[in-house]
Amino acid sequence: MESYDVAIIGAGHNGLVCAAYLLKAGYTVLLLEARSVPGGAATTEEALPEAAPGFKFNLCAIDHEFIHLGPVVEELELHHYGLEYLFCDPVVFCPHPDGKYFLAHRSVEQTCAEIARYSDRDAKKYAEFTDYWQRVTQAIAPMFNAPPKSIIDIAGNYGWTNLKDLLSVIGGVDKTLDWVRDMLTSPKEILEEWFDSEFLKAPLARLASELGAPPSQKTIAIGAMMMSLRHNPGMARPRGGTGALTQALLNLVKSKGGVVLCDQPVKQVLVDDGRAVGVRVANGKEYRVNKGVISNIDAKRLFLQLVDSADIDSADPKLRDRVERRTANNNETILKIDCALSEVPRFEAYDHKDEYLVGSVLIADSVAHVEQAHSLAEIGQIPDSNPSMYLDVPTVLDPSMAPEGKHTLWIEFFAPYQIAGAEGTGLNGTGWTDELKNKVADRVIDKLADYAPNVKKAIIARRVESPAELGARLGAYKGNYYHLDMTLDQMMFFRPLPELANYKTPIEGLFLTGAGTHPGGSISGMPGRNCARVFLKHQQPFNERLKEASNFLKSRIEWVFKES
Ligand SMILES: Cc1cc2nc3c(=O)[nH]c(=O)nc-3n(C[C@H](O)[C@H](O)[C@H](O)COP(=O)(O)OP(=O)(O)OC[C@H]3O[C@@H](n4cnc5c(N)ncnc54)[C@H](O)[C@@H]3O)c2cc1C
């Protein structure tokens, strides 16, 4: 029987990041991946090999912002393993039905100049708004890069700049209360408080709602950060597609002796006397571990599908019930459209320039339009009578992803996982059929053609993936690519539940990482890194950990006296 120090369930980018840190610390690691390719929601695949050979598609993630708020790329020296980030500029283009458009550059000043063509007031407000959210980001980023219940780790991430930003956001009682209110309110309310113009509010609402909820949803005003991140640290894509990040991580993992086995869905975590001792995969093969099992899949899938109920109950009799009932996944996910194009979509009525297509293009006619896109999906209806969408033409920034002179089109359209009234029909009982997904995709393309009339003729071939197919491909519960909703009540030390929030579980040697843990979904690698740190600390004897903590406190006190 093969044995390793650690087995990781799933080779998503977080599983790979976690593996990389453990391998660097000298542990032996095996990653078991259900699909035939590693990467999870971070792959680039030649998905239309017959109809469009040579076209490479990001089947899921494309625009990377959060990873630049943490140290993963630098610490793991991923550029040595083939990763090169290309930063987008401009970062957003959103045509408005009345002929105006929002064009955001990486530079805030340039963006304000674009807004000022229509509203001086909103241009000035945009500069203040972005400054505020950038300070909020810097104030909380240290928390993203540490286990959420480890005060010492969090404190260790704060330097003067972050502290200054933190004080500027919460310095004084009224400021703090105002900030708390911002965290509790909705993107819609925040945008209405700051801006007058719909052409500006609509794209900002669309980006805020990338957290996976309507703009009117309370507690996700922090989604406003999604635009400010595009200015700083910026929005980038790996050359060659998101899969190039996965490939760099694989290169690193393999160079350190890590083993990645694909087509190996884990069916059971083996527990002996309250301790995780290995895993069993679908073909019955077992792998034993000396130190632990780490799950890149979320708590719900792990505890309700892969761990024997008696083993969980004896560790924590309430856990199964809490995981099943207290973690929330709304019904919203994505219908994904990838097209091979003979030419770029041209926004003729908007004085088309190819540079509009360097970043993301948003079709968001109003805040109400975005609201409808999300709220209908949540109640099981398909918001395709007037589709809102997020699209990219990645080949404008990176022509290597298609044959010379040709392009690809990436479209994200929010849609329900379970269609109301269609329960028990279609794929996995969701109501989704090939006919329906293609009908919806036609409507999405029709809407895009209202803005870019050449798009239909430019399509050489297309691939449409319904929410049910996306869920089946990723193995994600209800197709939730964040593993768990990203509302405030499920973030930080609440993610996925307080008792699981520090990446440990009540079963000794069983750890959790991935999008369903702090700080959540998206391409960041932070859950993978934080989990690895917790795992490594856990291996140290108690007196060493105590010594480390006291040394840390001493150095912090010295630092405070030196700086003051
Ligand atoms: C269409 C789409 C667009 C997106 N766009 C962006 C974007 O532009 N920017 C951004 O930052 N984020 C984006 N995201 C979100 C982001 O891709 C994910 O949140 C992130 O990739 C999650 O990474 P992860 O490693 O935590 O989990 P995953 O990528 O879900 O990895 C989990 C892995 O576990 C494997 N697995 C599941 N069950 C088993 C099992 N039983 N045994 C073994 N393996 C198993 C899966 O196959 C998968 O490889 C997008 C997501 C989607 C779906």
mmCIF file of N, CA, C and O in Angstrom, residues 499-553:
data_model
loop_
_atom_site.group_PDB
_atom_site.id
_atom_site.type_symbol
_atom_site.label_atom_id
_atom_site.label_comp_id
_atom_site.label_asym_id
_atom_site.label_seq_id
_atom_site.Cartn_x
_atom_site.Cartn_y
_atom_site.Cartn_z
ATOM 1 N N GLU A 499 -16.530 26.382 14.007
ATOM 2 C CA GLU A 499 -15.712 25.257 14.502
ATOM 3 C C GLU A 499 -14.790 24.677 13.428
ATOM 4 O O GLU A 499 -13.906 23.871 13.739
ATOM 5 N N LEU A 500 -14.978 25.084 12.159
ATOM 6 C CA LEU A 500 -14.114 24.570 11.087
ATOM 7 C C LEU A 500 -13.267 25.689 10.477
ATOM 8 O O LEU A 500 -12.499 25.467 9.540
ATOM 9 N N ALA A 501 -13.424 26.903 11.019
ATOM 10 C CA ALA A 501 -12.900 28.077 10.310
ATOM 11 C C ALA A 501 -11.386 28.155 10.248
ATOM 12 O O ALA A 501 -10.840 28.814 9.376
ATOM 13 N N ASN A 502 -10.701 27.475 11.186
ATOM 14 C CA ASN A 502 -9.229 27.584 11.137
ATOM 15 C C ASN A 502 -8.583 26.420 10.399
ATOM 16 O O ASN A 502 -7.475 26.013 10.709
ATOM 17 N N TYR A 503 -9.332 25.867 9.412
ATOM 18 C CA TYR A 503 -8.825 24.817 8.509
ATOM 19 C C TYR A 503 -8.701 23.454 9.175
ATOM 20 O O TYR A 503 -8.412 22.474 8.504
ATOM 21 N N LYS A 504 -8.920 23.396 10.513
ATOM 22 C CA LYS A 504 -8.867 22.103 11.186
ATOM 23 C C LYS A 504 -10.293 21.565 11.333
ATOM 24 O O LYS A 504 -11.254 22.325 11.284
ATOM 25 N N THR A 505 -10.410 20.262 11.532
ATOM 26 C CA THR A 505 -11.729 19.669 11.744
ATOM 27 C C THR A 505 -11.672 18.875 13.050
ATOM 28 O O THR A 505 -10.578 18.611 13.561
ATOM 29 N N PRO A 506 -12.824 18.448 13.556
ATOM 30 C CA PRO A 506 -12.772 17.678 14.815
ATOM 31 C C PRO A 506 -12.128 16.308 14.627
ATOM 32 O O PRO A 506 -11.816 15.639 15.620
ATOM 33 N N ILE A 507 -11.944 15.881 13.391
ATOM 34 C CA ILE A 507 -11.240 14.610 13.177
ATOM 35 C C ILE A 507 -9.749 14.922 13.080
ATOM 36 O O ILE A 507 -9.323 15.695 12.209
ATOM 37 N N GLU A 508 -8.990 14.368 13.992
ATOM 38 C CA GLU A 508 -7.546 14.653 14.052
ATOM 39 C C GLU A 508 -6.904 14.308 12.696
ATOM 40 O O GLU A 508 -7.178 13.252 12.102
ATOM 41 N N GLY A 509 -6.079 15.218 12.208
ATOM 42 C CA GLY A 509 -5.371 14.944 10.951
ATOM 43 C C GLY A 509 -6.201 15.203 9.702
ATOM 44 O O GLY A 509 -5.725 14.973 8.590
ATOM 45 N N LEU A 510 -7.431 15.693 9.845
ATOM 46 C CA LEU A 510 -8.253 16.014 8.660
ATOM 47 C C LEU A 510 -8.394 17.533 8.588
ATOM 48 O O LEU A 510 -8.914 18.166 9.518
ATOM 49 N N PHE A 511 -7.929 18.108 7.487
ATOM 50 C CA PHE A 511 -7.905 19.569 7.331
ATOM 51 C C PHE A 511 -8.745 19.961 6.124
ATOM 52 O O PHE A 511 -8.945 19.174 5.205
ATOM 53 N N LEU A 512 -9.179 21.228 6.151
ATOM 54 C CA LEU A 512 -10.001 21.765 5.058
ATOM 55 C C LEU A 512 -9.283 22.922 4.404
ATOM 56 O O LEU A 512 -8.744 23.790 5.096
ATOM 57 N N THR A 513 -9.296 22.959 3.060
ATOM 58 C CA THR A 513 -8.837 24.178 2.383
ATOM 59 C C THR A 513 -9.827 24.466 1.249
ATOM 60 O O THR A 513 -10.934 23.939 1.235
ATOM 61 N N GLY A 514 -9.448 25.311 0.302
ATOM 62 C CA GLY A 514 -10.302 25.576 -0.853
ATOM 63 C C GLY A 514 -11.223 26.756 -0.644
ATOM 64 O O GLY A 514 -11.272 27.386 0.425
ATOM 65 N N ALA A 515 -11.995 27.033 -1.714
ATOM 66 C CA ALA A 515 -12.848 28.219 -1.751
ATOM 67 C C ALA A 515 -13.854 28.264 -0.607
ATOM 68 O O ALA A 515 -14.297 29.344 -0.217
ATOM 69 N N GLY A 516 -14.208 27.094 -0.076
ATOM 70 C CA GLY A 516 -15.196 27.054 1.008
ATOM 71 C C GLY A 516 -14.604 27.403 2.359
ATOM 72 O O GLY A 516 -15.292 27.325 3.380
ATOM 73 N N THR A 517 -13.307 27.778 2.384
ATOM 74 C CA THR A 517 -12.685 28.224 3.639
ATOM 75 C C THR A 517 -12.229 29.676 3.461
ATOM 76 O O THR A 517 -12.214 30.199 2.334
ATOM 77 N N HIS A 518 -11.846 30.303 4.557
ATOM 78 C CA HIS A 518 -11.393 31.699 4.556
ATOM 79 C C HIS A 518 -10.191 31.894 3.621
ATOM 80 O O HIS A 518 -9.293 31.050 3.656
ATOM 81 N N PRO A 519 -10.043 32.937 2.808
ATOM 82 C CA PRO A 519 -11.008 34.034 2.686
ATOM 83 C C PRO A 519 -12.027 33.832 1.578
ATOM 84 O O PRO A 519 -12.703 34.786 1.207
ATOM 85 N N GLY A 520 -12.141 32.607 1.027
ATOM 86 C CA GLY A 520 -13.240 32.336 0.114
ATOM 87 C C GLY A 520 -12.827 32.051 -1.313
ATOM 88 O O GLY A 520 -11.661 31.769 -1.610
ATOM 89 N N GLY A 521 -13.839 32.131 -2.197
ATOM 90 C CA GLY A 521 -13.644 31.761 -3.606
ATOM 91 C C GLY A 521 -12.864 32.801 -4.367
ATOM 92 O O GLY A 521 -12.553 33.873 -3.864
ATOM 93 N N SER A 522 -12.555 32.449 -5.605
ATOM 94 C CA SER A 522 -11.775 33.241 -6.560
ATOM 95 C C SER A 522 -10.350 32.691 -6.612
ATOM 96 O O SER A 522 -9.973 31.819 -5.822
ATOM 97 N N ILE A 523 -9.589 33.234 -7.564
ATOM 98 C CA ILE A 523 -8.202 32.807 -7.701
ATOM 99 C C ILE A 523 -7.367 33.655 -6.738
ATOM 100 O O ILE A 523 -7.138 34.837 -6.978
ATOM 101 N N SER A 524 -6.981 33.056 -5.642
ATOM 102 C CA SER A 524 -6.144 33.782 -4.679
ATOM 103 C C SER A 524 -5.041 32.903 -4.123
ATOM 104 O O SER A 524 -4.000 33.398 -3.715
ATOM 105 N N GLY A 525 -5.286 31.603 -4.035
ATOM 106 C CA GLY A 525 -4.323 30.696 -3.403
ATOM 107 C C GLY A 525 -4.248 30.884 -1.895
ATOM 108 O O GLY A 525 -3.543 30.154 -1.204
ATOM 109 N N MET A 526 -5.011 31.873 -1.379
ATOM 110 C CA MET A 526 -4.888 32.164 0.060
ATOM 111 C C MET A 526 -5.390 31.015 0.946
ATOM 112 O O MET A 526 -4.730 30.681 1.938
ATOM 113 N N PRO A 527 -6.559 30.421 0.618
ATOM 114 C CA PRO A 527 -6.983 29.292 1.469
ATOM 115 C C PRO A 527 -5.938 28.174 1.485
ATOM 116 O O PRO A 527 -5.701 27.572 2.534
ATOM 117 N N GLY A 528 -5.300 27.934 0.343
ATOM 118 C CA GLY A 528 -4.282 26.880 0.265
ATOM 119 C C GLY A 528 -3.085 27.209 1.134
ATOM 120 O O GLY A 528 -2.576 26.365 1.884
ATOM 121 N N ARG A 529 -2.634 28.453 1.057
ATOM 122 C CA ARG A 529 -1.461 28.864 1.847
ATOM 123 C C ARG A 529 -1.794 28.864 3.344
ATOM 124 O O ARG A 529 -1.027 28.363 4.167
ATOM 125 N N ASN A 530 -2.958 29.451 3.697
ATOM 126 C CA ASN A 530 -3.312 29.516 5.122
ATOM 127 C C ASN A 530 -3.431 28.120 5.718
ATOM 128 O O ASN A 530 -2.981 27.877 6.841
ATOM 129 N N CYS A 531 -4.038 27.218 4.963
ATOM 130 C CA CYS A 531 -4.216 25.849 5.467
ATOM 131 C C CYS A 531 -2.854 25.190 5.664
ATOM 132 O O CYS A 531 -2.631 24.512 6.677
ATOM 133 N N ALA A 532 -1.955 25.408 4.714
ATOM 134 C CA ALA A 532 -0.620 24.798 4.841
ATOM 135 C C ALA A 532 0.061 25.304 6.116
ATOM 136 O O ALA A 532 0.708 24.545 6.842
ATOM 137 N N ARG A 533 -0.098 26.607 6.399
ATOM 138 C CA ARG A 533 0.532 27.162 7.612
ATOM 139 C C ARG A 533 -0.036 26.515 8.872
ATOM 140 O O ARG A 533 0.691 26.193 9.810
ATOM 141 N N VAL A 534 -1.368 26.336 8.879
ATOM 142 C CA VAL A 534 -1.990 25.706 10.048
ATOM 143 C C VAL A 534 -1.489 24.268 10.188
ATOM 144 O O VAL A 534 -1.135 23.816 11.284
ATOM 145 N N PHE A 535 -1.445 23.559 9.046
ATOM 146 C CA PHE A 535 -0.983 22.163 9.072
ATOM 147 C C PHE A 535 0.438 22.090 9.636
ATOM 148 O O PHE A 535 0.732 21.279 10.516
ATOM 149 N N LEU A 536 1.299 22.978 9.135
ATOM 150 C CA LEU A 536 2.710 22.921 9.549
ATOM 151 C C LEU A 536 2.865 23.261 11.030
ATOM 152 O O LEU A 536 3.624 22.620 11.752
ATOM 153 N N LYS A 537 2.108 24.253 11.484
ATOM 154 C CA LYS A 537 2.155 24.622 12.914
ATOM 155 C C LYS A 537 1.713 23.446 13.771
ATOM 156 O O LYS A 537 2.271 23.157 14.827
ATOM 157 N N HIS A 538 0.677 22.767 13.271
ATOM 158 C CA HIS A 538 0.100 21.647 14.012
ATOM 159 C C HIS A 538 1.128 20.524 14.212
ATOM 160 O O HIS A 538 1.011 19.742 15.154
ATOM 161 N N GLN A 539 2.103 20.453 13.313
ATOM 162 C CA GLN A 539 3.104 19.382 13.424
ATOM 163 C C GLN A 539 4.162 19.704 14.482
ATOM 164 O O GLN A 539 4.874 18.822 14.934
ATOM 165 N N GLN A 540 4.250 21.014 14.839
ATOM 166 C CA GLN A 540 5.270 21.393 15.816
ATOM 167 C C GLN A 540 4.841 20.986 17.221
ATOM 168 O O GLN A 540 3.665 21.108 17.552
ATOM 169 N N PRO A 541 5.794 20.570 18.060
ATOM 170 C CA PRO A 541 5.423 20.297 19.453
ATOM 171 C C PRO A 541 4.924 21.577 20.126
ATOM 172 O O PRO A 541 5.317 22.684 19.745
ATOM 173 N N PHE A 542 4.062 21.438 21.144
ATOM 174 C CA PHE A 542 3.411 22.571 21.782
ATOM 175 C C PHE A 542 4.419 23.606 22.308
ATOM 176 O O PHE A 542 4.259 24.804 22.108
ATOM 177 N N ASN A 543 5.495 23.117 22.959
ATOM 178 C CA ASN A 543 6.436 24.085 23.560
ATOM 179 C C ASN A 543 7.131 24.931 22.487
ATOM 180 O O ASN A 543 7.422 26.103 22.691
ATOM 181 N N GLU A 544 7.331 24.324 21.276
ATOM 182 C CA GLU A 544 7.940 25.116 20.187
ATOM 183 C C GLU A 544 6.978 26.206 19.716
ATOM 184 O O GLU A 544 7.363 27.329 19.439
ATOM 185 N N ARG A 545 5.681 25.822 19.627
ATOM 186 C CA ARG A 545 4.678 26.804 19.188
ATOM 187 C C ARG A 545 4.594 27.949 20.188
ATOM 188 O O ARG A 545 4.492 29.110 19.821
ATOM 189 N N LEU A 546 4.664 27.593 21.468
ATOM 190 C CA LEU A 546 4.593 28.602 22.538
ATOM 191 C C LEU A 546 5.790 29.552 22.439
ATOM 192 O O LEU A 546 5.668 30.775 22.541
ATOM 193 N N LYS A 547 6.965 28.944 22.187
ATOM 194 C CA LYS A 547 8.187 29.746 22.094
ATOM 195 C C LYS A 547 8.069 30.716 20.905
ATOM 196 O O LYS A 547 8.388 31.899 21.026
ATOM 197 N N GLU A 548 7.562 30.191 19.798
ATOM 198 C CA GLU A 548 7.407 31.024 18.599
ATOM 199 C C GLU A 548 6.471 32.197 18.876
ATOM 200 O O GLU A 548 6.745 33.340 18.509
ATOM 201 N N ALA A 549 5.350 31.900 19.571
ATOM 202 C CA ALA A 549 4.378 32.953 19.859
ATOM 203 C C ALA A 549 4.991 34.009 20.776
ATOM 204 O O ALA A 549 4.808 35.210 20.566
ATOM 205 N N SER A 550 5.770 33.576 21.767
ATOM 206 C CA SER A 550 6.327 34.579 22.691
ATOM 207 C C SER A 550 7.419 35.394 21.988
ATOM 208 O O SER A 550 7.533 36.594 22.197
ATOM 209 N N ASN A 551 8.223 34.751 21.123
ATOM 210 C CA ASN A 551 9.205 35.516 20.340
ATOM 211 C C ASN A 551 8.521 36.550 19.466
ATOM 212 O O ASN A 551 8.981 37.675 19.311
ATOM 213 N N PHE A 552 7.391 36.125 18.897
ATOM 214 C CA PHE A 552 6.665 37.043 18.018
ATOM 215 C C PHE A 552 6.189 38.266 18.800
ATOM 216 O O PHE A 552 6.362 39.405 18.396
ATOM 217 N N LEU A 553 5.578 37.991 19.971
ATOM 218 C CA LEU A 553 5.063 39.101 20.778
ATOM 219 C C LEU A 553 6.184 40.062 21.158
ATOM 220 O O LEU A 553 6.048 41.281 21.067
#
